[in-house]
Amino acid sequence: MTHADDLRAWAKGVYAIEAGTELLLRAFNGRFAAPGNPWIGASKTPEGPHQIRAWIDFDSIPEHVGALSGGERRFLLLAASLGGGEPVILSDVLPGLDRDNLELVLAAVSHAGGSHEHSGMTFDEAGTPKAFTHLTTLYPWPKGNEA
């Protein structure tokens, strides 16, 4: 498994953590999800019952963003908010994001909300419920920046 695979396996099952992890993997060419960042944990040998080799300490991100550019700082704080609950003021962080990163944030919010798992009803001509159907995600992850 790749480092990105390990991070995705670690995050699997909690939509908000999955979303925060995808943000780090997909933005800035994945450099904020790379080993060596102070919030990235990695071991050479698998740990725990699920054989995890990498993880993200989202709670530690805010203490390490001081030397980064404004856009990088804002983006990382959003990821920390999704993955670890760091409070952010959206009116402070969203206006400083470029279009590509804003697109990732929209997809992350959609994923964290579970829109990829939502279902809806179909109705017949008389308006009577007919069946449940799987709905598509509200905002898909953009193509071309997967790690």
Coordinates of C-alpha atoms in Angstrom, one line a residue:
M1 CA 0.0 0.0 0.0
T2 CA 1.1 3.5 -0.7
H3 CA 1.3 6.2 2.0
A4 CA -1.9 7.7 0.6
D5 CA -3.6 4.3 0.8
D6 CA -2.5 4.0 4.4
L7 CA -4.0 7.4 5.3
R8 CA -7.3 6.6 3.5
A9 CA -7.4 3.2 5.4
W10 CA -6.9 5.0 8.7
A11 CA -9.6 7.6 8.0
K12 CA -12.2 5.1 6.6
G13 CA -15.5 5.1 8.2
V14 CA -15.7 8.6 9.5
Y15 CA -16.9 10.9 6.8
A16 CA -15.4 14.1 8.3
I17 CA -12.0 12.5 8.8
E18 CA -12.1 11.0 5.3
A19 CA -12.9 14.5 4.0
G20 CA -10.0 16.2 5.9
T21 CA -7.7 13.4 4.8
E22 CA -8.7 13.8 1.1
L23 CA -8.1 17.6 1.4
L24 CA -4.5 17.0 2.6
L25 CA -3.9 14.4 -0.1
R26 CA -5.3 16.3 -3.0
A27 CA -4.3 19.9 -2.4
F28 CA -0.8 21.4 -2.9
N29 CA 0.3 18.3 -4.7
G30 CA -0.2 16.3 -1.5
R31 CA 2.7 17.9 0.3
F32 CA 0.7 18.5 3.5
A33 CA -0.1 14.8 3.7
A34 CA 3.5 13.7 3.2
P35 CA 5.6 12.0 5.9
G36 CA 7.8 14.6 7.7
N37 CA 5.0 17.0 8.4
P38 CA 4.6 17.4 12.2
W39 CA 0.9 16.3 12.0
I40 CA 1.6 13.1 10.0
G41 CA 2.3 10.0 11.9
A42 CA 3.9 7.1 10.2
S43 CA 5.6 3.9 11.1
K44 CA 7.6 1.3 9.1
T45 CA 5.6 -1.5 10.7
P46 CA 1.9 -1.9 10.8
E47 CA 0.2 -0.9 14.1
G48 CA -3.0 -2.0 15.7
P49 CA -5.7 -4.5 14.7
H50 CA -6.2 -2.8 11.3
Q51 CA -2.5 -2.7 10.4
I52 CA -2.4 1.1 10.1
R53 CA 1.0 2.6 9.0
A54 CA 0.0 6.3 8.8
W55 CA -2.4 8.7 10.4
I56 CA -3.1 12.4 10.7
D57 CA -3.1 14.3 14.0
F58 CA -5.6 17.0 12.9
D59 CA -5.6 18.6 16.3
S60 CA -1.9 19.5 16.0
I61 CA -2.2 21.3 12.7
P62 CA -3.0 24.7 14.1
E63 CA 0.1 25.0 16.1
H64 CA 2.3 24.4 13.0
V65 CA 0.8 26.8 10.4
G66 CA 2.4 30.1 11.5
A67 CA 5.2 30.1 8.9
L68 CA 3.0 29.2 5.9
S69 CA 1.4 31.5 3.3
G70 CA -2.1 32.8 4.1
G71 CA -3.8 30.5 1.6
E72 CA -1.9 27.4 2.9
R73 CA -2.7 28.4 6.5
R74 CA -6.4 28.9 5.8
F75 CA -6.6 25.6 3.9
L76 CA -4.9 23.6 6.6
L77 CA -7.2 25.1 9.3
L78 CA -10.2 24.0 7.3
A79 CA -8.8 20.5 7.0
A80 CA -8.1 20.5 10.8
S81 CA -11.7 21.6 11.4
L82 CA -13.1 18.8 9.3
G83 CA -10.7 16.1 10.6
G84 CA -10.4 17.2 14.2
G85 CA -12.9 19.8 15.2
E86 CA -10.7 22.9 15.1
P87 CA -13.1 25.9 15.2
V88 CA -12.7 28.1 12.2
I89 CA -14.6 31.2 11.1
L90 CA -15.6 30.5 7.5
S91 CA -15.7 34.3 6.6
D92 CA -12.0 34.4 7.6
V93 CA -10.8 31.2 5.8
L94 CA -12.9 30.9 2.6
P95 CA -12.1 34.2 0.9
G96 CA -8.4 33.5 0.8
L97 CA -8.6 30.2 -1.1
D98 CA -7.9 29.9 -4.8
R99 CA -10.4 28.3 -7.0
D100 CA -8.9 24.9 -7.1
N101 CA -8.7 24.6 -3.3
L102 CA -12.2 26.1 -2.9
E103 CA -13.4 23.3 -5.2
L104 CA -11.8 20.7 -3.0
V105 CA -13.4 22.3 0.1
L106 CA -16.8 22.1 -1.5
A107 CA -16.3 18.4 -2.3
A108 CA -15.0 17.8 1.3
V109 CA -18.1 19.5 2.9
S110 CA -20.3 17.4 0.6
H111 CA -18.5 14.2 1.6
A112 CA -18.4 15.1 5.3
G113 CA -22.1 15.6 5.2
G114 CA -22.5 12.1 3.7
S115 CA -24.2 13.3 0.5
H116 CA -22.6 10.4 -1.3
E117 CA -24.7 8.0 0.8
H118 CA -28.0 9.8 0.6
S119 CA -31.1 8.2 -0.8
G120 CA -34.4 9.7 -2.1
M121 CA -37.8 8.5 -3.2
T122 CA -39.2 8.0 -6.7
F123 CA -42.8 8.6 -7.3
D124 CA -45.3 7.4 -9.9
E125 CA -47.4 9.7 -12.1
A126 CA -50.0 10.0 -9.3
G127 CA -47.4 11.2 -6.8
T128 CA -47.4 8.0 -4.8
P129 CA -44.1 6.9 -3.5
K130 CA -42.7 4.1 -5.6
A131 CA -39.2 3.2 -4.5
F132 CA -36.0 4.4 -2.8
T133 CA -33.1 5.4 -5.0
H134 CA -29.5 6.2 -4.4
L135 CA -28.7 9.9 -5.0
T136 CA -25.4 11.1 -6.4
T137 CA -23.1 13.2 -4.3
L138 CA -24.0 16.9 -4.1
Y139 CA -20.5 17.9 -5.1
P140 CA -18.0 15.3 -6.3
W141 CA -14.2 15.3 -5.8
P142 CA -12.6 16.9 -8.8
K143 CA -10.8 14.7 -11.2
G144 CA -7.0 14.9 -11.8
N145 CA -5.7 15.7 -8.3
E146 CA -6.0 12.3 -6.6
A147 CA -2.9 11.2 -4.7

